[in-house]
mmCIF file of C-alpha atoms in Angstrom:
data_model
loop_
_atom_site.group_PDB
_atom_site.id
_atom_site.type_symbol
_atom_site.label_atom_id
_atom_site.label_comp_id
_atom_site.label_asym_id
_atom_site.label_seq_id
_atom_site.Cartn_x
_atom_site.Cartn_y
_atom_site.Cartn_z
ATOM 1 C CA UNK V 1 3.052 -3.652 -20.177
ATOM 2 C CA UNK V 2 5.436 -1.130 -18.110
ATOM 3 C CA UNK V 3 6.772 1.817 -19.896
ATOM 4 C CA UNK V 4 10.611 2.072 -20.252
ATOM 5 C CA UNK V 5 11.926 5.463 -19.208
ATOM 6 C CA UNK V 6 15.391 5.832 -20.477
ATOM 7 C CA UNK V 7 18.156 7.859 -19.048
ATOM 8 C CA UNK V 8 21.220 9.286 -20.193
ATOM 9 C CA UNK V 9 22.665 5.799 -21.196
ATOM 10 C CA UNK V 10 20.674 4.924 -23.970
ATOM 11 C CA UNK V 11 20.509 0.929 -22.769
ATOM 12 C CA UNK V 12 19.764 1.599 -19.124
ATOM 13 C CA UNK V 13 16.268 1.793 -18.612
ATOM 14 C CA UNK V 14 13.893 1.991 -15.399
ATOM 15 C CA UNK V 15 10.622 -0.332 -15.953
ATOM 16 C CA UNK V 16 8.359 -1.650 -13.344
ATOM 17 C CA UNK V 17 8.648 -5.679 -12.371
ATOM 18 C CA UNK V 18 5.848 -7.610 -13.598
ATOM 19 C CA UNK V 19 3.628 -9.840 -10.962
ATOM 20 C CA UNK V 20 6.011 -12.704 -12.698
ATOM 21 C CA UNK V 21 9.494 -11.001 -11.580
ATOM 22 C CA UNK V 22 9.178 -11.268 -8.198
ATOM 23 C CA UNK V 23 12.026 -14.049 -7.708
ATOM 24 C CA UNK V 24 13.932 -12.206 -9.599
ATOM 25 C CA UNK V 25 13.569 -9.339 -7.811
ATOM 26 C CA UNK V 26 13.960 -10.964 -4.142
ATOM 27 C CA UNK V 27 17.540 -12.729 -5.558
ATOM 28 C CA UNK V 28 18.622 -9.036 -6.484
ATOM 29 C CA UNK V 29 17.203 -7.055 -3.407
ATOM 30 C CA UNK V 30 18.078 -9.980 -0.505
ATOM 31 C CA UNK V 31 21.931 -10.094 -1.791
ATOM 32 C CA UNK V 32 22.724 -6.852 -2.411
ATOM 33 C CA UNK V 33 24.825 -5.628 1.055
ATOM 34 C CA UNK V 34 22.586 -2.473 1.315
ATOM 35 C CA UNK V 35 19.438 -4.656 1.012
ATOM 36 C CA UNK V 36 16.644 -4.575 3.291
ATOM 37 C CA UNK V 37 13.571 -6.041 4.793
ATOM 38 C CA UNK V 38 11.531 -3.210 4.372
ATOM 39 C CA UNK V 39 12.504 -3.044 0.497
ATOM 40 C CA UNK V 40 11.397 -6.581 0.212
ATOM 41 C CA UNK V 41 8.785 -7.799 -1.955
ATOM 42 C CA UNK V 42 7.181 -9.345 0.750
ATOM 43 C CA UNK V 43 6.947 -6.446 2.620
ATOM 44 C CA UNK V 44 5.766 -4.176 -0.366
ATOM 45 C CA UNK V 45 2.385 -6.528 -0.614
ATOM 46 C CA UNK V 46 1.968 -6.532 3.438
ATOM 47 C CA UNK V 47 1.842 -2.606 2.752
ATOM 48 C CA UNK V 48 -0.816 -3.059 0.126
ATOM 49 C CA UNK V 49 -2.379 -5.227 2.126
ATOM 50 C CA UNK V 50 -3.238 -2.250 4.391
ATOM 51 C CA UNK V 51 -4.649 0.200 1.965
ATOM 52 C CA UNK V 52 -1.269 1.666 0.759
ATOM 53 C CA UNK V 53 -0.599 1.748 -2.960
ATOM 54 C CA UNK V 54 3.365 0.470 -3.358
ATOM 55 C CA UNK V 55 5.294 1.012 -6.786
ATOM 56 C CA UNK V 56 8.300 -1.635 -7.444
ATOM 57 C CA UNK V 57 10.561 -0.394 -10.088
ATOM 58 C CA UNK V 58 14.242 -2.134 -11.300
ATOM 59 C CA UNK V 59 17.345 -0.031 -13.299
ATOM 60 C CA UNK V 60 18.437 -2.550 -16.094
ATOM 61 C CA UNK V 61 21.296 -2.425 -18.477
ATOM 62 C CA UNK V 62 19.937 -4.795 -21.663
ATOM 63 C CA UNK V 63 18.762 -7.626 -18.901
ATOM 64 C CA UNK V 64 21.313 -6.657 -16.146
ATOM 65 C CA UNK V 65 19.618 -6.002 -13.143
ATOM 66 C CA UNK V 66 21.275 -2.305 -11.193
ATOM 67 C CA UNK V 67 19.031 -1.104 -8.938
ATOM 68 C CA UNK V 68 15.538 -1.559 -7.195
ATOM 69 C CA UNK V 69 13.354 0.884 -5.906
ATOM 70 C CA UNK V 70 10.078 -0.151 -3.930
ATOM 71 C CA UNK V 71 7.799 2.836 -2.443
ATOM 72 C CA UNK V 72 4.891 3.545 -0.938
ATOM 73 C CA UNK V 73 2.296 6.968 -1.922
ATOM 74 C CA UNK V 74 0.616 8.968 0.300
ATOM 75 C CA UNK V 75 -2.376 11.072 0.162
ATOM 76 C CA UNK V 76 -1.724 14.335 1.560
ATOM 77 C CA UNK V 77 -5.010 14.946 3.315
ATOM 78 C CA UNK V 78 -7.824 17.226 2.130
ATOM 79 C CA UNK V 79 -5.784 17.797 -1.630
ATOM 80 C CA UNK V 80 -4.901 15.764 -4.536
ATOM 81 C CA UNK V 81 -1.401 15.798 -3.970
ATOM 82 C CA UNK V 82 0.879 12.655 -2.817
ATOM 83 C CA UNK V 83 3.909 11.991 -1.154
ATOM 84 C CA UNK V 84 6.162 9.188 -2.371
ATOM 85 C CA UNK V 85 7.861 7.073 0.859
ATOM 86 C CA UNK V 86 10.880 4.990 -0.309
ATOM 87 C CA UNK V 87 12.225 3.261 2.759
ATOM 88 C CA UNK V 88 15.582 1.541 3.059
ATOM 89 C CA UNK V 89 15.645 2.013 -0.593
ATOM 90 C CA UNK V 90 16.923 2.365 -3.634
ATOM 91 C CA UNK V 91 19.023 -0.740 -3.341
ATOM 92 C CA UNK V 92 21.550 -0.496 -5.804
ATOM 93 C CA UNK V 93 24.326 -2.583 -6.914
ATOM 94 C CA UNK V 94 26.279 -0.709 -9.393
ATOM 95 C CA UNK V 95 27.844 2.770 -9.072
ATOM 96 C CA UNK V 96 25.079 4.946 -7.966
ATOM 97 C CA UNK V 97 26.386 7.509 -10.002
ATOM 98 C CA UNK V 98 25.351 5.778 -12.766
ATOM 99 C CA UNK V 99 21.990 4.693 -11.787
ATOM 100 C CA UNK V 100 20.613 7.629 -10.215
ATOM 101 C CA UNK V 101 19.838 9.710 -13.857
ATOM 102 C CA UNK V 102 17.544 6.784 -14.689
ATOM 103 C CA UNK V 103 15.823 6.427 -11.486
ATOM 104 C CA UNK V 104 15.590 10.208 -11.159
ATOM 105 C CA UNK V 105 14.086 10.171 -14.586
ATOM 106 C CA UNK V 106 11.532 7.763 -13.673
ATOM 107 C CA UNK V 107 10.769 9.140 -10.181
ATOM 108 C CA UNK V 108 10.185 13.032 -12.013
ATOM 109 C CA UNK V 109 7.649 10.578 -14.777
ATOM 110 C CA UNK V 110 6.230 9.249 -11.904
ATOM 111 C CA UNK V 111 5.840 12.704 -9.953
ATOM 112 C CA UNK V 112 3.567 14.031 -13.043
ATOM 113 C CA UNK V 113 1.342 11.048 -13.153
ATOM 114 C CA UNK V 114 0.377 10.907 -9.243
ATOM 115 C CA UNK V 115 0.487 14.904 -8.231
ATOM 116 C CA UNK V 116 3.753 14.239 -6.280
ATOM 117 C CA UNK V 117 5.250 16.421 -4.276
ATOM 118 C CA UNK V 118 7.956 14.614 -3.273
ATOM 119 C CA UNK V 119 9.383 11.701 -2.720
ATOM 120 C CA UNK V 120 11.061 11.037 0.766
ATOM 121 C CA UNK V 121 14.156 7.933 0.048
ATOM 122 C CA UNK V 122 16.361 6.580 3.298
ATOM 123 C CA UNK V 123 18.959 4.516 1.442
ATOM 124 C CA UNK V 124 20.524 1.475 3.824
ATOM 125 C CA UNK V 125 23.620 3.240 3.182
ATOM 126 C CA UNK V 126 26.427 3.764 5.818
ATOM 127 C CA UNK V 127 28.536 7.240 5.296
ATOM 128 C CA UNK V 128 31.362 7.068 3.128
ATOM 129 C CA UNK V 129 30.396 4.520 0.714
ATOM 130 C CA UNK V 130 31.519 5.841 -2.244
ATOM 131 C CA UNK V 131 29.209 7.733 -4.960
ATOM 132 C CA UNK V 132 26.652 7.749 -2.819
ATOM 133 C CA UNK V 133 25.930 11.312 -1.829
ATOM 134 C CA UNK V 134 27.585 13.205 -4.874
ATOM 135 C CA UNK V 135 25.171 11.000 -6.536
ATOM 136 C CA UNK V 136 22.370 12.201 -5.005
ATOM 137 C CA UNK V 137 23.356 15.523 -4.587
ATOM 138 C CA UNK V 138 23.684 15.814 -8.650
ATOM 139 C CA UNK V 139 20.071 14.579 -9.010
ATOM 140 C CA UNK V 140 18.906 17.434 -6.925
ATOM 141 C CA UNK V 141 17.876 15.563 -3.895
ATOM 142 C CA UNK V 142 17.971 17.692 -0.818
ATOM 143 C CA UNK V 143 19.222 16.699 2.948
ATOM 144 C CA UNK V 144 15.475 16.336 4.368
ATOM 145 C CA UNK V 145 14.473 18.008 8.118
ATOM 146 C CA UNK V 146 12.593 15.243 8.938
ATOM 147 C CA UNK V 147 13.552 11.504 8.635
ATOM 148 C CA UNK V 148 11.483 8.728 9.547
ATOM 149 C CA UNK V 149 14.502 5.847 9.984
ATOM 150 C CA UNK V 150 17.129 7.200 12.283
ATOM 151 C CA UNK V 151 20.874 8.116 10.729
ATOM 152 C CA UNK V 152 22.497 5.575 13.411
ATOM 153 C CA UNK V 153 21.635 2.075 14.121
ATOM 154 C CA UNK V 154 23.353 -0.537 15.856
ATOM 155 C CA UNK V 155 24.337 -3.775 14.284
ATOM 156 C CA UNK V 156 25.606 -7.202 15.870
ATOM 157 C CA UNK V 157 27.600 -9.620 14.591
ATOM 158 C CA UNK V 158 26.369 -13.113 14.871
ATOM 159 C CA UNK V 159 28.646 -15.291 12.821
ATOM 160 C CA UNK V 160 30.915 -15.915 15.960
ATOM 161 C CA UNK V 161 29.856 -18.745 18.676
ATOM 162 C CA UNK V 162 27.671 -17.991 21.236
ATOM 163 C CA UNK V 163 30.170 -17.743 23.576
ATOM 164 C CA UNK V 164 32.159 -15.212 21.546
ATOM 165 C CA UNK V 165 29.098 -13.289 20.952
ATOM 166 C CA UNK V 166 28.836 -13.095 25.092
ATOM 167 C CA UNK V 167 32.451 -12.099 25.506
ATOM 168 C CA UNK V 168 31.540 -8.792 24.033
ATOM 169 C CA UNK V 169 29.031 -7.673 25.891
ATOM 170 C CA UNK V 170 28.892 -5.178 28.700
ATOM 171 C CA UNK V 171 29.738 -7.662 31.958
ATOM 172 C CA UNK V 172 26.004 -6.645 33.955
ATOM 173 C CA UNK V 173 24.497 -7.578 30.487
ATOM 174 C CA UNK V 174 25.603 -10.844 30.543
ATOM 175 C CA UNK V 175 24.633 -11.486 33.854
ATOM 176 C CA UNK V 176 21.204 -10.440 33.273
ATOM 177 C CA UNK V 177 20.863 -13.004 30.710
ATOM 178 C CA UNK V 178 22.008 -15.656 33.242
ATOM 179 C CA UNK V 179 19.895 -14.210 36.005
ATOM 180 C CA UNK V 180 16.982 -14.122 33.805
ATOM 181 C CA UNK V 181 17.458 -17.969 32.957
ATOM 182 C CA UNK V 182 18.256 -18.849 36.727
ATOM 183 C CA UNK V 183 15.147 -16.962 37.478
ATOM 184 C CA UNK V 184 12.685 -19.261 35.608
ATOM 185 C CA UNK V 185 12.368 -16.875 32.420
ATOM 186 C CA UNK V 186 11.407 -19.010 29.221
ATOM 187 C CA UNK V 187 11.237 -17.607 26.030
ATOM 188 C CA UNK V 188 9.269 -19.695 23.260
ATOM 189 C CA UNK V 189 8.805 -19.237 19.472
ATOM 190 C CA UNK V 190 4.505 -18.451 19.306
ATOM 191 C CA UNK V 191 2.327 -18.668 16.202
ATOM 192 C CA UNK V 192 -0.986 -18.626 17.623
ATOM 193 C CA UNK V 193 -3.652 -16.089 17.392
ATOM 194 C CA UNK V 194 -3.456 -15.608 21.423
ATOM 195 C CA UNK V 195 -0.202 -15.180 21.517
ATOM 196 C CA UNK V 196 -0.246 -12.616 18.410
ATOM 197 C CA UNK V 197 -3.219 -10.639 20.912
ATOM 198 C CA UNK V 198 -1.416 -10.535 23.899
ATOM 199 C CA UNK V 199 2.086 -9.142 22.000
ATOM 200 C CA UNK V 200 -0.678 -6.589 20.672
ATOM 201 C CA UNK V 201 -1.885 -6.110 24.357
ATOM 202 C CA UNK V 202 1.768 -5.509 25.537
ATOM 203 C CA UNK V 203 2.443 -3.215 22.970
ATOM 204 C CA UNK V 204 -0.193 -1.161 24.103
ATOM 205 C CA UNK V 205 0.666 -1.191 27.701
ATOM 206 C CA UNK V 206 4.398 -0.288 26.594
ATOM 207 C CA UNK V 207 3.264 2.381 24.468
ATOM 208 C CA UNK V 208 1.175 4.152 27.127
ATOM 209 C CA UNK V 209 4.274 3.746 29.525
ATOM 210 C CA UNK V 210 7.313 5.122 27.352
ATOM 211 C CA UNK V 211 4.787 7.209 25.259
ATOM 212 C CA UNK V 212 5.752 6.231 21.869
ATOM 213 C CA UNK V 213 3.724 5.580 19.186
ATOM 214 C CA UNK V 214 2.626 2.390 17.746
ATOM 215 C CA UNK V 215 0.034 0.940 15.013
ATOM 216 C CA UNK V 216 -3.600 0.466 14.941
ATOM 217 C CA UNK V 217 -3.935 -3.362 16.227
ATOM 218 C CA UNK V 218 -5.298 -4.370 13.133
ATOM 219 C CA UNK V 219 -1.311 -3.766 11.046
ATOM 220 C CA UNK V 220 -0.210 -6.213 13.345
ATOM 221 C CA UNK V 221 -2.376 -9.040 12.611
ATOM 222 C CA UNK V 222 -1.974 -8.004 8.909
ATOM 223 C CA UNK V 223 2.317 -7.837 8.965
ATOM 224 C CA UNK V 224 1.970 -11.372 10.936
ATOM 225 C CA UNK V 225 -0.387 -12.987 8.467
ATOM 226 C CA UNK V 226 1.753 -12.142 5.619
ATOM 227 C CA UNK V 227 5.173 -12.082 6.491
ATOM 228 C CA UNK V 228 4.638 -15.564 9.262
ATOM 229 C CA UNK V 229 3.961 -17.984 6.172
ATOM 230 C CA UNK V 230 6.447 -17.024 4.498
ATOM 231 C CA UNK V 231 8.892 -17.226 7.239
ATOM 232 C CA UNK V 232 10.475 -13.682 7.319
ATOM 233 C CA UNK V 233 8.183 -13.029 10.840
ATOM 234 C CA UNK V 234 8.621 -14.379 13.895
ATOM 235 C CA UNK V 235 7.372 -14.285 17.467
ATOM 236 C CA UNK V 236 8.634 -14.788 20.615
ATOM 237 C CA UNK V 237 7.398 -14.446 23.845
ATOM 238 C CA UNK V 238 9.209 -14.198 27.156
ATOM 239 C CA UNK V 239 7.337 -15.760 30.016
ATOM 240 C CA UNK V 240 7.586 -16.640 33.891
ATOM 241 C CA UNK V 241 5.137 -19.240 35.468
ATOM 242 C CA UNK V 242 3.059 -18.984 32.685
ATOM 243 C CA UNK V 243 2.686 -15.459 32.655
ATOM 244 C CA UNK V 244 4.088 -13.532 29.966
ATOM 245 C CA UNK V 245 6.339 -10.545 30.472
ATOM 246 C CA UNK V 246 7.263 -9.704 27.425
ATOM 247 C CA UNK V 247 6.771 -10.562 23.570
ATOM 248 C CA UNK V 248 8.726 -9.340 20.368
ATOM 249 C CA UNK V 249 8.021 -9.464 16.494
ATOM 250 C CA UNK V 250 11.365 -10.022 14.472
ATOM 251 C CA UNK V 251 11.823 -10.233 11.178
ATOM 252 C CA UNK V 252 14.512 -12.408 9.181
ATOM 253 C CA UNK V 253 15.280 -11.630 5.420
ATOM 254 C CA UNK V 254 18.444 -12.529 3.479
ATOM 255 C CA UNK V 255 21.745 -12.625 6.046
ATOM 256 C CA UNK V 256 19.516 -10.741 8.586
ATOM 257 C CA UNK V 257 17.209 -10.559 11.238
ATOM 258 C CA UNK V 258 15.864 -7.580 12.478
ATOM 259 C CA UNK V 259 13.778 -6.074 15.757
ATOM 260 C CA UNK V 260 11.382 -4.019 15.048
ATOM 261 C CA UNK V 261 8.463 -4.278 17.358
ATOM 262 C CA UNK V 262 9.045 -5.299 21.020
ATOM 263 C CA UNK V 263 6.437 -5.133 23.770
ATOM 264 C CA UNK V 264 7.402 -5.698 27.912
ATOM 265 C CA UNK V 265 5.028 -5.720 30.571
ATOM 266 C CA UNK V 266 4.948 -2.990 33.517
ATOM 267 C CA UNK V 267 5.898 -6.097 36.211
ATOM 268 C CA UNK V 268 8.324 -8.327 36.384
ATOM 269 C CA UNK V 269 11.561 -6.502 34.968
ATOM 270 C CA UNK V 270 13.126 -7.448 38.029
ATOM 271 C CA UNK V 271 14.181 -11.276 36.066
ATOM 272 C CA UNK V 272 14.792 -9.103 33.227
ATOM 273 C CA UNK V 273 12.836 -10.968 30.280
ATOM 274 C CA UNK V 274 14.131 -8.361 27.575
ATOM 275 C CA UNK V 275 17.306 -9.088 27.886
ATOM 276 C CA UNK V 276 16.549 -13.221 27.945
ATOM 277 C CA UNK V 277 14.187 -11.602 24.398
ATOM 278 C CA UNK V 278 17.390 -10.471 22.956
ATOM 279 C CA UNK V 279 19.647 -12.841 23.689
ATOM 280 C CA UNK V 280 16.768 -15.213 22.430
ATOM 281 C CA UNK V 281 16.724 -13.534 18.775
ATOM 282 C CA UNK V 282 20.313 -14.004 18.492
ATOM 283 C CA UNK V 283 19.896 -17.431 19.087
ATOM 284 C CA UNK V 284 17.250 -17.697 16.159
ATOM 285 C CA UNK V 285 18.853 -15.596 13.704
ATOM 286 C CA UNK V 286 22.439 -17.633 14.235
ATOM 287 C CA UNK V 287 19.504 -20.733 13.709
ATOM 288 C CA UNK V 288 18.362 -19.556 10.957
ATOM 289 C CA UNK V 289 22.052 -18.736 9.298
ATOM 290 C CA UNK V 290 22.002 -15.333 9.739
ATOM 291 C CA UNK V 291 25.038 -13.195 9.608
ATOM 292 C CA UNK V 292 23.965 -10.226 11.330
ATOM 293 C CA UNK V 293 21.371 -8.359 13.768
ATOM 294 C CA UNK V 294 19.780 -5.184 12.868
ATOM 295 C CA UNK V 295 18.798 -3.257 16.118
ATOM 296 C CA UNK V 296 16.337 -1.030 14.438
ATOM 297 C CA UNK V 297 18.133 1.976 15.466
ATOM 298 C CA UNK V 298 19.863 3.817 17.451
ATOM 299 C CA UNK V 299 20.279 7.758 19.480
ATOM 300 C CA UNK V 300 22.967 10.088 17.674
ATOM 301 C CA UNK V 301 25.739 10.056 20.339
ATOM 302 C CA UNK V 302 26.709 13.778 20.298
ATOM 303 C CA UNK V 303 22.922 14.539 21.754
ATOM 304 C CA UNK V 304 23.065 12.015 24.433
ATOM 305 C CA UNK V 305 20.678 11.506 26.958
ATOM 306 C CA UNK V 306 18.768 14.737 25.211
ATOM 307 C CA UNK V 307 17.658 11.767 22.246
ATOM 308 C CA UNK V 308 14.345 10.399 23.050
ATOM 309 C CA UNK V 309 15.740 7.490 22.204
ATOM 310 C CA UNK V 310 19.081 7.281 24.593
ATOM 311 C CA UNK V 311 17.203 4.600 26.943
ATOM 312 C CA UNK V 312 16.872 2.561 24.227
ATOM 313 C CA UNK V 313 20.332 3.336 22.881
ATOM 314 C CA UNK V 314 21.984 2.565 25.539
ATOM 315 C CA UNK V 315 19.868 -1.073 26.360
ATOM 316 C CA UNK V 316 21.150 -2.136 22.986
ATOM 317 C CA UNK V 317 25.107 -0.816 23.067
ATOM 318 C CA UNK V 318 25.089 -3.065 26.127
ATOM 319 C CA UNK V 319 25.215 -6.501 23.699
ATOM 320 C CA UNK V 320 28.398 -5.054 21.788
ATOM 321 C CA UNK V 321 26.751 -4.127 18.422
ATOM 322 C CA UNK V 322 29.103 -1.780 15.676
ATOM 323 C CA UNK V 323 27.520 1.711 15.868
ATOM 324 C CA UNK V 324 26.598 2.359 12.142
ATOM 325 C CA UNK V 325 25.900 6.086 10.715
ATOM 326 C CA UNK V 326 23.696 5.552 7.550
ATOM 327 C CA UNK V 327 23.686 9.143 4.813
ATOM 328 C CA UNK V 328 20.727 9.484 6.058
ATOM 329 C CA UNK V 329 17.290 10.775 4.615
ATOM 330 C CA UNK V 330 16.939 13.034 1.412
ATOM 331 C CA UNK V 331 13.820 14.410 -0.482
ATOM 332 C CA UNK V 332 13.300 15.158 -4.142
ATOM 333 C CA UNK V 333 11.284 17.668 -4.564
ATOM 334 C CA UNK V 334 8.975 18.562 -7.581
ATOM 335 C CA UNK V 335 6.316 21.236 -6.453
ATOM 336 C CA UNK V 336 8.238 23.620 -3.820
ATOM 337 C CA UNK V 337 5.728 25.578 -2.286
ATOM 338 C CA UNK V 338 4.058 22.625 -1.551
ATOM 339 C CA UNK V 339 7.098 20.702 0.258
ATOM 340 C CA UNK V 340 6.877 23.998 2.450
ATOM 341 C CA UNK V 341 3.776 23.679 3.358
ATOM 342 C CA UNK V 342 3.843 20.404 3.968
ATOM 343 C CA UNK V 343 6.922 20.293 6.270
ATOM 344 C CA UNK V 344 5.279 23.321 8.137
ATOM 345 C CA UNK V 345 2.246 21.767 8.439
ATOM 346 C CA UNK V 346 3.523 18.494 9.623
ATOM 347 C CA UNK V 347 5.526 19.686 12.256
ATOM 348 C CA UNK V 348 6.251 18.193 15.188
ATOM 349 C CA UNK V 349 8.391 14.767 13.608
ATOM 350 C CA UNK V 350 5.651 12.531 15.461
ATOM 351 C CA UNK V 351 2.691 14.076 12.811
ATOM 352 C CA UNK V 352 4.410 12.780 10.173
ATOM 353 C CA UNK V 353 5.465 9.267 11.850
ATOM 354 C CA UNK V 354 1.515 9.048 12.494
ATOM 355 C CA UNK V 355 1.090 10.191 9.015
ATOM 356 C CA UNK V 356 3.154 7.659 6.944
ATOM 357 C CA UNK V 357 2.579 5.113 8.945
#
């Protein structure tokens, strides 16, 4: 049976959900606004799936439901320490300055029982929402130097019509999504193994070409087996004559889909199948009932074309998305020298992408 770790209210507690909670926990974590895929009980047993021990804990008052909390541990390599990862997460429904003693609490419990260093959270938070960062500021979390989600992201609204949706885009945008269609470009939902293979294929190729970095082959075929069934994954697959020119993995929890891993070919960007991909998606996530698009990200706009990202930036800014600035990431640190060490040590941003990944 989980422990109860109390806080400063003597009825709010932080336990861990039982195997038998998990609807409960997906009603809580899939209606809550700042809810998110990636803090998703599906998502947390893809994770274990690949090796990676994952921790789901809730913040109850008597049998209210506050707050969840879903993270991942890491080994730091060659010692006995960990790192805790906490994604999109904690999702919390109440004032988070009342929730944040208890999960603090729980996090410092938790911190003595696995040789924690720290623990890394990215809360799906936009700036300004209120209690958020005085709340984490009084629990002694610190800004962190290196984030893993990025602090803007783009996010489209898809409860218009389809032709509304099209009225806000950039004017050449549009157009590429009707030259694309005049052009032959069909873009089908897959679930076959082959088609799986060849997105995996792609996303090689597309790696090598924009040098970014991607996942061994094998946490694709594990996210796709897991999440597919269940219907929160979905693939799609852009394709001319028969030949396919691009393929992208979305994913679809709660009001949302999302687009996280997209793959293009090095020919045949002339008929411009990513933008026939993306106007695709929003097609199946207004399907599916969907209220909004999560672009996975976005460049800061003060840095411009110096962000690594700004190609990709500005790609999605042409389909009229809201800009969204999130708080950001924040670490809580137990064992200082450590955290030093570690951030030192994991220097450039990319070692610790590769790392947590």
């Amino acid at each position: 049976m989980a422990q109860a770790l109390r806080g400063d209210k003597k009825s709010v507690i932080l336990r861990e959900f039982g195997p038998t909670e998990r609807q409960l926990y997906t009603d809580f974590v899939s209606s809550v606004p700042t809810g998110h895929v990636i803090q998703s009980w599906e998502w947390g047993e893809f994770k274990a799936r690949t090796g990676v021990p994952v921790l789901r804990f809730g913040v109850f008052d008597e049998d209210t439901l506050l707050a969840t909390a879903q993270l991942t541990l890491h080994r730091i390599p060659k010692t006995s320490y960990h790192v805790g990862y906490m994604p999109k997460g904690p999702v919390v429904k109440a004032d988070p300055l009342a929730v944040m003693p208890t999960l603090v609490k729980g996090l410092r419990d938790l911190a003595d029982k696995y040789d924690l260093v720290f623990v890394k959270v990215e809360p799906n938070v936009p700036t300004g929402l209120a209690g958020w960062e005085t709340a984490l500021a009084n629990s002694n979390f610190r800004k962190s130097p290196k984030w893993i989600f990025t602090e803007f992201n783009f996010l489209l609204d898809l409860r218009p019509n389809e032709e509304e949706i099209l009225a806000v885009m950039h004017e050449k945008w549009r157009y590429n999504i009707r030259l694309s269609n005049r052009k032959g470009v069909v873009v089908t939902q897959e679930n076959s193994t082959l088609a799986l293979e060849e997105f995996i294929r792609l996303h090689k190729e597309t790696a090598k070409r924009q040098k970014f970095l991607l996942h061994a082959d094998q946490y694709y075929r594990d996210l796709w087996n897991q999440l597919a069934p269940q219907g929160l994954a979905y693939l799609l697959s852009a394709k001319l004559e028969g030949r396919t020119l691009g393929s992208w993995i979305v994913l679809r929890y709660g009001p949302t889909i999302y687009y996280p891993y997209g793959a293009s070919a090095t020919t045949g960007r002339e008929v411009m199948p990513v933008h026939a991909l993306t106007w695709a998606t929003i097609k199946l996530g207004k399907s599916l009932g969907c209220e909004s698009f999560d672009m996975w990200g976005a460049a800061n706009p003060d840095e411009g074309k110096k962000s690594f990202i700004w190609g990709s930036h500005v790609f999605k800014q042409g389909f009229g998305p809201v800009l969204v600035h999130y708080i950001g990431t924040y670490d809580l640190v137990f064992k200082n020298q450590w955290y030093k060490l570690f951030n030192l040590g994991y220097s450039p941003m990319l070692k610790v992408l590769t790392w947590l990944r």
